[in-house]
CSV table of C-alpha atoms in Angstrom, one decimal:
chain,number,residue,atom,x,y,z
I,1,UNK,CA,52.0,110.5,111.1
I,2,UNK,CA,48.4,109.4,110.5
I,3,UNK,CA,47.7,110.6,114.1
I,4,UNK,CA,49.2,114.0,113.6
I,5,UNK,CA,47.5,114.6,110.3
I,6,UNK,CA,44.3,113.6,111.6
I,7,UNK,CA,44.6,115.9,114.8
I,8,UNK,CA,45.7,118.7,112.7
I,9,UNK,CA,42.6,118.4,110.6
I,10,UNK,CA,40.4,118.1,113.5
I,11,UNK,CA,41.9,121.3,115.3
I,12,UNK,CA,41.4,123.2,112.1
I,13,UNK,CA,37.7,122.5,112.6
I,14,UNK,CA,38.2,123.4,116.3
I,15,UNK,CA,39.8,126.7,115.3
I,16,UNK,CA,37.1,127.6,112.7
I,17,UNK,CA,34.4,126.6,115.4
I,18,UNK,CA,36.0,129.0,118.0
I,19,UNK,CA,36.4,131.8,115.4
I,20,UNK,CA,32.5,131.6,114.8
I,21,UNK,CA,31.6,131.1,118.5
I,22,UNK,CA,34.0,133.4,120.2
I,23,UNK,CA,35.7,135.7,117.7
I,24,UNK,CA,33.0,136.5,114.9
I,25,UNK,CA,35.0,139.3,114.0
I,26,UNK,CA,37.9,137.2,112.7
I,27,UNK,CA,35.5,135.8,109.9
I,28,UNK,CA,36.5,138.3,107.5
I,29,UNK,CA,39.7,136.4,107.3
I,30,UNK,CA,40.7,135.9,103.5
I,31,UNK,CA,41.2,132.1,104.0
I,32,UNK,CA,37.3,131.6,104.6
I,33,UNK,CA,35.2,131.2,101.5
I,34,UNK,CA,31.5,131.6,102.2
I,35,UNK,CA,28.4,130.3,100.2
I,36,UNK,CA,25.0,131.0,101.1
I,37,UNK,CA,22.6,127.9,101.3
I,38,UNK,CA,19.5,129.7,102.3
I,39,UNK,CA,18.1,132.9,104.4
I,40,UNK,CA,19.4,131.3,107.4
I,41,UNK,CA,22.1,129.0,106.5
I,42,UNK,CA,25.7,129.6,105.0
I,43,UNK,CA,28.7,127.0,104.3
I,44,UNK,CA,32.3,128.0,105.0
I,45,UNK,CA,35.4,126.8,103.6
I,46,UNK,CA,38.5,127.4,105.9
I,47,UNK,CA,42.1,126.9,104.6
I,48,UNK,CA,44.9,126.8,107.3
I,49,UNK,CA,48.0,125.8,105.5
I,50,UNK,CA,47.8,122.2,104.3
I,51,UNK,CA,44.3,121.8,105.7
I,52,UNK,CA,40.9,122.7,103.9
I,53,UNK,CA,37.7,121.8,106.0
I,54,UNK,CA,34.4,123.0,105.7
I,55,UNK,CA,31.3,123.7,108.1
I,56,UNK,CA,27.6,124.7,107.8
I,57,UNK,CA,26.1,127.5,110.1
I,58,UNK,CA,22.8,127.6,110.9
I,59,UNK,CA,21.4,130.8,112.3
I,60,UNK,CA,17.7,131.5,114.3
I,61,UNK,CA,15.2,133.6,113.2
I,62,UNK,CA,17.0,136.4,115.4
I,63,UNK,CA,20.0,136.3,112.7
I,64,UNK,CA,22.3,134.9,116.0
I,65,UNK,CA,24.3,131.5,115.3
I,66,UNK,CA,22.5,128.7,116.5
I,67,UNK,CA,24.5,125.7,115.3
I,68,UNK,CA,27.8,124.7,113.6
I,69,UNK,CA,28.1,121.4,111.9
I,70,UNK,CA,31.4,119.9,110.2
I,71,UNK,CA,32.0,116.4,108.8
I,72,UNK,CA,35.8,117.3,108.8
I,73,UNK,CA,36.5,116.4,112.4
I,74,UNK,CA,38.0,112.9,113.2
I,75,UNK,CA,37.3,110.9,116.2
I,76,UNK,CA,39.7,108.6,117.8
I,77,UNK,CA,39.0,105.1,118.5
I,78,UNK,CA,39.5,103.9,122.2
I,79,UNK,CA,42.8,102.8,121.5
I,80,UNK,CA,43.9,106.0,119.5
I,81,UNK,CA,45.1,104.1,116.6
I,82,UNK,CA,42.5,104.9,114.0
I,83,UNK,CA,40.3,107.9,113.1
I,84,UNK,CA,36.9,108.1,112.1
I,85,UNK,CA,35.1,111.0,110.2
I,86,UNK,CA,32.1,111.7,112.4
I,87,UNK,CA,29.8,114.6,112.4
I,88,UNK,CA,30.8,117.4,115.0
I,89,UNK,CA,28.4,120.0,116.0
I,90,UNK,CA,28.3,122.6,118.7
I,91,UNK,CA,24.9,124.1,119.2
I,92,UNK,CA,25.0,127.4,121.2
I,93,UNK,CA,22.1,129.6,122.9
I,94,UNK,CA,21.3,132.1,125.5
I,95,UNK,CA,23.2,134.9,124.0
I,96,UNK,CA,24.1,137.6,126.3
I,97,UNK,CA,26.1,140.7,126.5
I,98,UNK,CA,29.8,140.6,127.7
I,99,UNK,CA,30.7,144.1,127.5
I,100,UNK,CA,30.3,145.7,124.1
I,101,UNK,CA,30.0,142.1,122.7
I,102,UNK,CA,27.2,139.8,122.3
I,103,UNK,CA,28.2,136.1,122.6
I,104,UNK,CA,26.5,132.6,123.3
I,105,UNK,CA,26.4,131.9,127.0
I,106,UNK,CA,25.6,128.1,126.6
I,107,UNK,CA,27.2,125.7,124.2
I,108,UNK,CA,27.4,122.0,123.6
I,109,UNK,CA,30.2,119.8,121.9
I,110,UNK,CA,28.5,116.6,119.8
I,111,UNK,CA,29.3,113.8,117.9
I,112,UNK,CA,26.8,112.2,115.8
I,113,UNK,CA,27.4,108.4,116.4
I,114,UNK,CA,25.6,105.7,114.2
I,115,UNK,CA,23.2,104.9,116.8
I,116,UNK,CA,22.7,108.6,118.3
I,117,UNK,CA,24.0,111.9,119.3
I,118,UNK,CA,26.6,112.0,122.0
I,119,UNK,CA,27.0,115.2,124.0
I,120,UNK,CA,30.7,115.1,125.3
I,121,UNK,CA,30.9,118.6,126.5
I,122,UNK,CA,28.7,121.5,127.8
I,123,UNK,CA,29.9,125.1,128.8
I,124,UNK,CA,28.5,128.1,130.1
I,125,UNK,CA,30.3,131.0,129.5
I,126,UNK,CA,30.6,133.3,132.8
I,127,UNK,CA,32.7,136.4,131.5
I,128,UNK,CA,34.6,137.1,128.7
I,129,UNK,CA,38.0,139.2,129.1
I,130,UNK,CA,39.9,140.5,126.1
I,131,UNK,CA,43.8,141.2,125.9
I,132,UNK,CA,44.0,144.0,123.3
I,133,UNK,CA,46.8,146.0,123.7
I,134,UNK,CA,45.9,149.9,123.9
């Protein structure tokens, strides 16, 4: 049961992250509460069923999302029996047009470990296709 709850909470962070990076129009969802921190930083609190998580979004001088940071994602131990709350971040850059939408073309997935930052994923978006019924 612990593993299931840890995965559900972590995937709630992933869902909000995907909304912020790939589907920003979804951020008007009433399950997201926003709080301004300063001119280029906001905090989001997202409630998804039994799970409530938060993230801090950092924007560049150009007004575009530069990083998503959350302390609510859990990382499994090598044996999968325990879970540790670690800082998770997804810095993005190299914005470009995909049809009528401007999105980040490069992103990374990072854990902040006690000794350093661990980049465990990198992606470069080549194309975006939407499946919107007409």
